[in-house]
Coordinates of C-alpha atoms in Angstrom, one line a residue:
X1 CA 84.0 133.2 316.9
X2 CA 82.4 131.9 319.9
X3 CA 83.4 128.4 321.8
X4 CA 80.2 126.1 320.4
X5 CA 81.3 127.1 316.7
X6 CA 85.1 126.3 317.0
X7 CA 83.7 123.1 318.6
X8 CA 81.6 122.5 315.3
X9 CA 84.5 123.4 313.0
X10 CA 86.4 121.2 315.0
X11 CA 84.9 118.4 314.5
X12 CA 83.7 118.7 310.8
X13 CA 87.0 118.7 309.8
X14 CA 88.4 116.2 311.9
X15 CA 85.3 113.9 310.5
X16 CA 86.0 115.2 306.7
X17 CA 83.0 117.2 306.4
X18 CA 82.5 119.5 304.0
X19 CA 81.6 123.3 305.0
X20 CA 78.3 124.2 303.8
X21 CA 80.0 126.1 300.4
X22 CA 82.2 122.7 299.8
X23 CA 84.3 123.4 301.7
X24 CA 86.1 126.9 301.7
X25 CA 87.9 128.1 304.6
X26 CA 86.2 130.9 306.0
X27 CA 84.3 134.1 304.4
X28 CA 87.1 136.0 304.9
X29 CA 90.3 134.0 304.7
X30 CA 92.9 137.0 304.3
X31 CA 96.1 136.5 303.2
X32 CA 96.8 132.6 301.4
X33 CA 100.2 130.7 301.2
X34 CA 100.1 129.0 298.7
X35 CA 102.9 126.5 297.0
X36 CA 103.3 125.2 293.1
X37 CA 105.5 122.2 292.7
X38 CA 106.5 123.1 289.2
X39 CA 107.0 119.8 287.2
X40 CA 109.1 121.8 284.3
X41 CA 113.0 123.1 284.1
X42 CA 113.9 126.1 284.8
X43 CA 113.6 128.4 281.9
X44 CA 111.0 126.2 280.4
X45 CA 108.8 129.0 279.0
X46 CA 105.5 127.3 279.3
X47 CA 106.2 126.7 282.6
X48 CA 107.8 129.8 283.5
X49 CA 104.9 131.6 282.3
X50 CA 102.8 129.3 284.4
X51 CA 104.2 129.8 287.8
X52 CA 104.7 134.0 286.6
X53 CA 100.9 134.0 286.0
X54 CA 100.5 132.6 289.1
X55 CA 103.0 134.9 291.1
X56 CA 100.9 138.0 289.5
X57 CA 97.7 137.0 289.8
X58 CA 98.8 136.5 293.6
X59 CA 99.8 139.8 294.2
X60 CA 96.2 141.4 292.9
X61 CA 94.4 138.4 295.1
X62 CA 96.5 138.6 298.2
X63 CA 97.7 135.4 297.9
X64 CA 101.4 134.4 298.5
X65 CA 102.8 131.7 295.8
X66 CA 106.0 130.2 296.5
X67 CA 107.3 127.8 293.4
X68 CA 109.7 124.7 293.8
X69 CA 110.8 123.5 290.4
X70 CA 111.4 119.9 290.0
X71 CA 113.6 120.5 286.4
X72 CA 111.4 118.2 285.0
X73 CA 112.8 115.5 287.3
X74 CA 109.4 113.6 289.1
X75 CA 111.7 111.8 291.3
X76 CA 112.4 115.5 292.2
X77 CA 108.7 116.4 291.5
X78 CA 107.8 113.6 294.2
X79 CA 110.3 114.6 297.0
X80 CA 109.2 118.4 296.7
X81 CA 105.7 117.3 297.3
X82 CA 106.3 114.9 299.7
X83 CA 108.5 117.9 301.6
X84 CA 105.8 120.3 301.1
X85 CA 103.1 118.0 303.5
X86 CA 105.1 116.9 305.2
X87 CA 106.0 121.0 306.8
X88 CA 105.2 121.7 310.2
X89 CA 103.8 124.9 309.1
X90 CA 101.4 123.7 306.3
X91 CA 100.7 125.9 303.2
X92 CA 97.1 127.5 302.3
X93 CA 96.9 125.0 299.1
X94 CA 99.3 123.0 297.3
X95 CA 98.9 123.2 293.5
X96 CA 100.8 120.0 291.4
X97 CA 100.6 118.7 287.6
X98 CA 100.2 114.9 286.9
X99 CA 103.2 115.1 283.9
X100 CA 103.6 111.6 283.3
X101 CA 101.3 110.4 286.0
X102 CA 103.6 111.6 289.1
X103 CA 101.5 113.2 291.2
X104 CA 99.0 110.6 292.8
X105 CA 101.9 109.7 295.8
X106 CA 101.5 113.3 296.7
X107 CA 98.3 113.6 296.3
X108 CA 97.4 110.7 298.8
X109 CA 100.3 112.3 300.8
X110 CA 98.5 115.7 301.5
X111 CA 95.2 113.2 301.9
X112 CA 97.1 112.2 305.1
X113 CA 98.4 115.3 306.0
X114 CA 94.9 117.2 305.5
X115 CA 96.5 119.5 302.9
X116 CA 94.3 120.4 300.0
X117 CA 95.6 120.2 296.6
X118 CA 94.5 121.2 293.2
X119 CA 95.7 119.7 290.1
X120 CA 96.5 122.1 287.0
X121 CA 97.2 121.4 283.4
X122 CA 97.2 117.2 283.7
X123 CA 94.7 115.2 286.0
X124 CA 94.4 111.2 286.7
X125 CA 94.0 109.4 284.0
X126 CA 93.3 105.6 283.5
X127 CA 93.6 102.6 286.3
X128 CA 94.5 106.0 289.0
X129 CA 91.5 107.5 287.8
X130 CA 89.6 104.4 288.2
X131 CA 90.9 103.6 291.6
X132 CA 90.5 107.7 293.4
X133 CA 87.6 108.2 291.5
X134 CA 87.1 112.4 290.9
X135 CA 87.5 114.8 293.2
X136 CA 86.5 115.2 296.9
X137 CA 85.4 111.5 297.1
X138 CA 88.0 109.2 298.0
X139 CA 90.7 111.6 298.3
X140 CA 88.8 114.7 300.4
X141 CA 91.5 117.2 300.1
X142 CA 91.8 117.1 296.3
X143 CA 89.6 119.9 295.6
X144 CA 89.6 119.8 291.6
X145 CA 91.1 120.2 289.0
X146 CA 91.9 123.0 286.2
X147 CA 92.6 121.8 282.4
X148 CA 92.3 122.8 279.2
X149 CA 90.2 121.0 276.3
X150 CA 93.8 120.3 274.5
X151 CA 92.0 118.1 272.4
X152 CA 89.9 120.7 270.7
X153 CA 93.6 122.8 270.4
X154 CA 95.3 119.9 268.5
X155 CA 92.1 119.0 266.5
X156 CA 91.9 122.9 265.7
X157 CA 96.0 123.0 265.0
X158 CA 95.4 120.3 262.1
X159 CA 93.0 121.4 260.0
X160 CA 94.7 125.4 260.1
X161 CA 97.8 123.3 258.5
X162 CA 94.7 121.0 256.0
X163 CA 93.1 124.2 254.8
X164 CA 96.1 125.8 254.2
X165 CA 97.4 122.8 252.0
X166 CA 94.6 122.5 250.1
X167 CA 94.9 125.9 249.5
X168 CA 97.8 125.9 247.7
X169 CA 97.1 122.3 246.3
X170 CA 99.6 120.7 248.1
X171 CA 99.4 117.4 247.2
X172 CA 101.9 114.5 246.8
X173 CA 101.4 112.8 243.4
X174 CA 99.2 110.0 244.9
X175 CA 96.6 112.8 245.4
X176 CA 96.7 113.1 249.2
X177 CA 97.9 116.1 251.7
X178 CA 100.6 114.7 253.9
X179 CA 101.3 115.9 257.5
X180 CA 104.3 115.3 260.0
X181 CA 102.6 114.4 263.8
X182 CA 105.5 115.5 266.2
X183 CA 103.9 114.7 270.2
X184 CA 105.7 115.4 273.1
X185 CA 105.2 111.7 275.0
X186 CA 103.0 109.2 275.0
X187 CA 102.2 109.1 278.5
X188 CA 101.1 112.8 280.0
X189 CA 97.3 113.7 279.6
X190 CA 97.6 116.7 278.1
X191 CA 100.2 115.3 275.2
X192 CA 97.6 112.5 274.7
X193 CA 94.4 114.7 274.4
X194 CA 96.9 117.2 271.9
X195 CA 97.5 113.9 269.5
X196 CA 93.8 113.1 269.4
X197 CA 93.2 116.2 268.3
X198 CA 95.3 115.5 265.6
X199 CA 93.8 112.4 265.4
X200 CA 90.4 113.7 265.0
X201 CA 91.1 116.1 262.5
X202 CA 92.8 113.4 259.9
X203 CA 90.4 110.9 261.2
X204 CA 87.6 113.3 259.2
X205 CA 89.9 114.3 256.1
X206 CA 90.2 111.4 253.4
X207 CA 92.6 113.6 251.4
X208 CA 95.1 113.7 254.4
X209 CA 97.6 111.2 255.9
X210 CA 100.0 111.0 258.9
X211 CA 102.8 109.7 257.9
X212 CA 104.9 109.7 260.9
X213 CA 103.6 110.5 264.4
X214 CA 107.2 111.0 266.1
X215 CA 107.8 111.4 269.6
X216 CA 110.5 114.5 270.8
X217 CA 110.2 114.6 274.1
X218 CA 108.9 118.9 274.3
X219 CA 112.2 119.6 273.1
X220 CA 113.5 121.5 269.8
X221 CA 116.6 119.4 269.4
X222 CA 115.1 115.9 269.3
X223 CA 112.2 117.7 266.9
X224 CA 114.7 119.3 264.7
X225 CA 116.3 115.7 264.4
X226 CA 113.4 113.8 264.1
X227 CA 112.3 116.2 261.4
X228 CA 115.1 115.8 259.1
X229 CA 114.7 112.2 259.2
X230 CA 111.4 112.3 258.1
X231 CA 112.7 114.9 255.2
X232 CA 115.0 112.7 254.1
X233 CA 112.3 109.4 254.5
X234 CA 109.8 111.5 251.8
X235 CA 112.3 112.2 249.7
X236 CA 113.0 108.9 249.0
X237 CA 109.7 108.5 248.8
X238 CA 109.2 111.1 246.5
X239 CA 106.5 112.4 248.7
X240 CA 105.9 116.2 249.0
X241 CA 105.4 116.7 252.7
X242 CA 102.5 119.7 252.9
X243 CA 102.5 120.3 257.0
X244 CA 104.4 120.0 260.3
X245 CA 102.1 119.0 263.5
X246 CA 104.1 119.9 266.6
X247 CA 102.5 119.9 270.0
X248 CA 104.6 122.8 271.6
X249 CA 106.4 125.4 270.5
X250 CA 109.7 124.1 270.8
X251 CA 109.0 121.5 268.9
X252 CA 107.9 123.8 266.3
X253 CA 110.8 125.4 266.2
X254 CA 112.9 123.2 265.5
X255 CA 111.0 121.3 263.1
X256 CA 111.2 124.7 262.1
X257 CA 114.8 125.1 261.5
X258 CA 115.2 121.2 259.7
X259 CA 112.7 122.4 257.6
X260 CA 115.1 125.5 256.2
X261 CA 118.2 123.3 256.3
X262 CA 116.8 120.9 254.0
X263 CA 115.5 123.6 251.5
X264 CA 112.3 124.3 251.9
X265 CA 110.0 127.4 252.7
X266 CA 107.9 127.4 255.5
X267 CA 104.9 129.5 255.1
X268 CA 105.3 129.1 251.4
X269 CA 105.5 125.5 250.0
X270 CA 105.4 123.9 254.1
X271 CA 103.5 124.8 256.9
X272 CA 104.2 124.5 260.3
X273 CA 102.0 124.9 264.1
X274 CA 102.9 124.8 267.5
X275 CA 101.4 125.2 270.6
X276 CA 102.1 127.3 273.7
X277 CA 101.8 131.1 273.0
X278 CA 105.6 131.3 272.8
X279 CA 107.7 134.9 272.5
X280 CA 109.3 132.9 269.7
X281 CA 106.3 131.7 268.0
X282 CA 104.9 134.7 268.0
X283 CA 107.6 136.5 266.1
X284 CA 108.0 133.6 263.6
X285 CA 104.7 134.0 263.1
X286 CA 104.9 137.9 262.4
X287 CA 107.5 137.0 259.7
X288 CA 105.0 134.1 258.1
X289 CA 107.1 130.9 258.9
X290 CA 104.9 129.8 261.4
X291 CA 101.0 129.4 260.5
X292 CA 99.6 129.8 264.2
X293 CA 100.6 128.8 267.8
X294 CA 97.4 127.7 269.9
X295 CA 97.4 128.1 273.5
X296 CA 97.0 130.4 276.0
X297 CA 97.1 127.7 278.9
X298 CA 99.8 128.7 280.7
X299 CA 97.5 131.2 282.1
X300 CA 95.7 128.2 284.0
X301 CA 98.6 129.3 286.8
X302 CA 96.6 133.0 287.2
X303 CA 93.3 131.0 287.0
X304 CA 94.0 128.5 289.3
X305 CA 94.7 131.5 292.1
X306 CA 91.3 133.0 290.6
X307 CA 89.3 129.5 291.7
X308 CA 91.5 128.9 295.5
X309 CA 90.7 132.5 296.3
X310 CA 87.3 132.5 295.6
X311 CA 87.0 128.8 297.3
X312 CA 88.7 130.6 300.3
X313 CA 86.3 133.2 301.1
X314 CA 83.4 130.7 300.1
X315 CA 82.5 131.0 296.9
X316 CA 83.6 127.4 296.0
X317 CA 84.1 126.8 292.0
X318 CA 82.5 123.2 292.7
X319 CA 79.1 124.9 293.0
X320 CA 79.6 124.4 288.8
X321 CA 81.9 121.3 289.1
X322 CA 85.4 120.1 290.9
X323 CA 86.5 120.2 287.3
X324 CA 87.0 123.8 285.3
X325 CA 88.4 123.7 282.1
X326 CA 89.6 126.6 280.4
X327 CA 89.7 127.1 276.2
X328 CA 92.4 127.5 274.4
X329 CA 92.8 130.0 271.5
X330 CA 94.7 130.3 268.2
X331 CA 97.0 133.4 267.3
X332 CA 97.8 133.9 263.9
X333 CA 98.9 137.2 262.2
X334 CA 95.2 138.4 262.5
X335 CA 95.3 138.6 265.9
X336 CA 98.7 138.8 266.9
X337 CA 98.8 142.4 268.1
X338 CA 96.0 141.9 270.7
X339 CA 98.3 139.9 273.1
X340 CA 101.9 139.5 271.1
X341 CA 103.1 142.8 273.6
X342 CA 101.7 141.4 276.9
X343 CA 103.3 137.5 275.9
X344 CA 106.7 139.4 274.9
X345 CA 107.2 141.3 277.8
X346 CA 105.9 138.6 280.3
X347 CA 103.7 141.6 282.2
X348 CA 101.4 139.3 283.8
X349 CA 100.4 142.3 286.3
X350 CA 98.6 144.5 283.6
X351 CA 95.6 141.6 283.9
X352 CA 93.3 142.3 286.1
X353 CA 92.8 139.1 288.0
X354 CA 90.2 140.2 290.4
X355 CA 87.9 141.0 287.4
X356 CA 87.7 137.0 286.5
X357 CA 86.3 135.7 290.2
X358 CA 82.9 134.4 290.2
X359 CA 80.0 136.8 290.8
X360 CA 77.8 136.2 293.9
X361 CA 75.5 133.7 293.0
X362 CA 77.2 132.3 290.6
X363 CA 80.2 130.0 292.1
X364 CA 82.2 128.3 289.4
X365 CA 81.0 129.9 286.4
X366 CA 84.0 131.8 284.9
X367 CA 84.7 133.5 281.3
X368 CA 88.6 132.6 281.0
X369 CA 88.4 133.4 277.3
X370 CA 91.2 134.9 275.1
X371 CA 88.1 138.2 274.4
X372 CA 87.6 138.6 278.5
X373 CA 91.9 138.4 278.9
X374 CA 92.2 141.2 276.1
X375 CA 89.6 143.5 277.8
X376 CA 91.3 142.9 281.6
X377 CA 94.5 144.5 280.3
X378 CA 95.7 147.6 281.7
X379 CA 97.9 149.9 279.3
X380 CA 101.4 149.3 279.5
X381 CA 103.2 152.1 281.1
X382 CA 104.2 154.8 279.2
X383 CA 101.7 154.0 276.4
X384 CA 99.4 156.8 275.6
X385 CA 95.9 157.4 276.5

């Protein structure tokens, strides 16, 4: 590199310039460091799948990914963040999630500190949206964002569990299909968008009421207890409950398991959906207790190496927008075979990660879709050819 064009890069990014390709370090940044401040608990399996997508789709894109879990703790969540800018030795790219709106202190931290951050899963919402504005404006170093149109997923969730009822003419004797709503918060993003997809659906089905949306904070033991409430509310109400909403997997599950205890069937006079792509979804769903889990969005952590590797050796995913969001997808026995082996055993390295970077030419444009996961997959070893 010769003297005049250190000079240059010098001073762009000491004035906050953006490189000709938005940005991107260099053509041919090499190795990255990379860190996750993990918002979840250890041996959450969303998130545990999240930072393990990541970690593998590091090792096919030379990246290194080192994850600090903040056991869904954001006081935690806030120090780790705060620690990671604050390094002498800075990483590559710092990736966070804005569960429950935590993130904006570190975000304006790295700001200071010139470390550039990417937000996965939940971005700002509301008066912090307002006040940053989106990415790269007021706050240079937040690159983008990667999300998932959760709204779609809950919308989708609610009317498998609507056609199913009316089906099987599940109706309480005032004529109308009624549904359980079980959210996770009422504060993160991506629990908000989930119940207006719920929302949404009901909204556009006169025949169907919520009676209860219940809040369990992501966990199957508040679920399980706020389900048997609810039980034990309609049938003293003498009101046949048709379908559980439930916007994780955990929460499904336990629903799930009040459900048995207080006599009924699921898959056969109840229905039940979750969300996450869970090992134990997966096999309740195999044995027909469990109508279909939506997800697939803990893969954001494998995409979100995808779009800071390509945005390292210039090929900057803002070229499309600062903003990528990924679709989720329903499994359900029909498809349950195409991906229930690779969820199950966790073997994030048989996906090809380097097949899902943006062609030349054509920066930010990605196919993250269930059909283009199921065709990067190596055989697992030992299976035949």
């Amino acid at each position: 590199m010769t003297v005049v064009l250190r000079i240059m890069l010098a001073v762009g990014m000491a004035c906050g310039f953006l490189l000709p390709v938005g940005g991107a370090v260099s053509a041919d940044a090499g190795r990255l460091n990379i860190v996750f401040v993990n918002p979840g608990k250890t041996g959450e399996v969303y998130w545990d799948m999240v930072a393990q997508t990541m970690q593998a789709a590091g090792r096919k894109l030379d990246a290194h990914v080192e994850v600090l879990t903040s056991e869904r703790n954001y006081r935690t969540m806030q120090e780790l963040g705060f620690g990671v800018v604050a390094r002498a030795d800075k990483p590559d790219f710092l990736i966070l999630s804005n569960e429950e709106s935590a993130a904006v202190p570190i975000l304006e931290a790295a700001e200071a500190a010139g470390v550039k951050t990417l937000l996965l899963s939940n971005t700002l919402i509301g008066d912090d949206a307002a006040r940053l504005g989106p990415p790269r404006q007021k706050l240079k170093t937040w690159l983008g964002d990667i999300t998932t149109d959760l709204q779609t997923a809950g919308a989708r969730m609610a009317n498998a569990l609507i056609s199913a009822a009316r089906a099987e003419k599940w109706q309480s004797p005032d004529g109308k299909i009624h549904i359980l709503g079980i959210g996770g918060d009422e504060i993160t993003p991506a629990s908000i968008a989930r119940n207006a997809g719920l929302k949404l659906a009901v909204d556009a089905a006169p025949d169907v009421v919520v009676d209860r949306m219940l809040f369990a904070n992501w966990t199957q033991s508040e679920a399980e207890q706020v389900t048997r409430n609810y039980l034990s509310w309609a049938a003293r109400k003498e009101i046949r409950p048709a379908g559980i909403w439930a916007g994780n997997d955990p929460m499904a599950l336990g629903a799930l398991r009040a459900v048995v205890a207080a006599g009924l069937t699921p898959g056969r006079n109840i229905q039940l959906v979750g969300l996450n792509w869970s090992e134990d979804a997966l096999r309740e769903i195999k044995a027909g207790r469990l109508l279909m889990t939506d997800g697939g969005h803990f893969l954001l952590g494998g995409w979100s190496i995808v779009l800071l590797r390509d945005y390292a050796d210039g090929c900057d995913f803002a070229a499309a927008s600062p903003r990528v969001e990924a679709r989720t997808s329903a499994i359900t026995r029909d498809n349950l075979a195409s991906v229930g082996d690779l969820i199950k055993t966790r073997a994030f390295d048989r996906i090809d990660f380097a097949r899902f970077r943006a062609r030349a030419g054509r920066c930010g444009q990605y196919d993250f879709s269930i059909d283009a996961l199921i065709s990067s997959l190596t055989l697992p070893e030992g299976a035949a050819d």
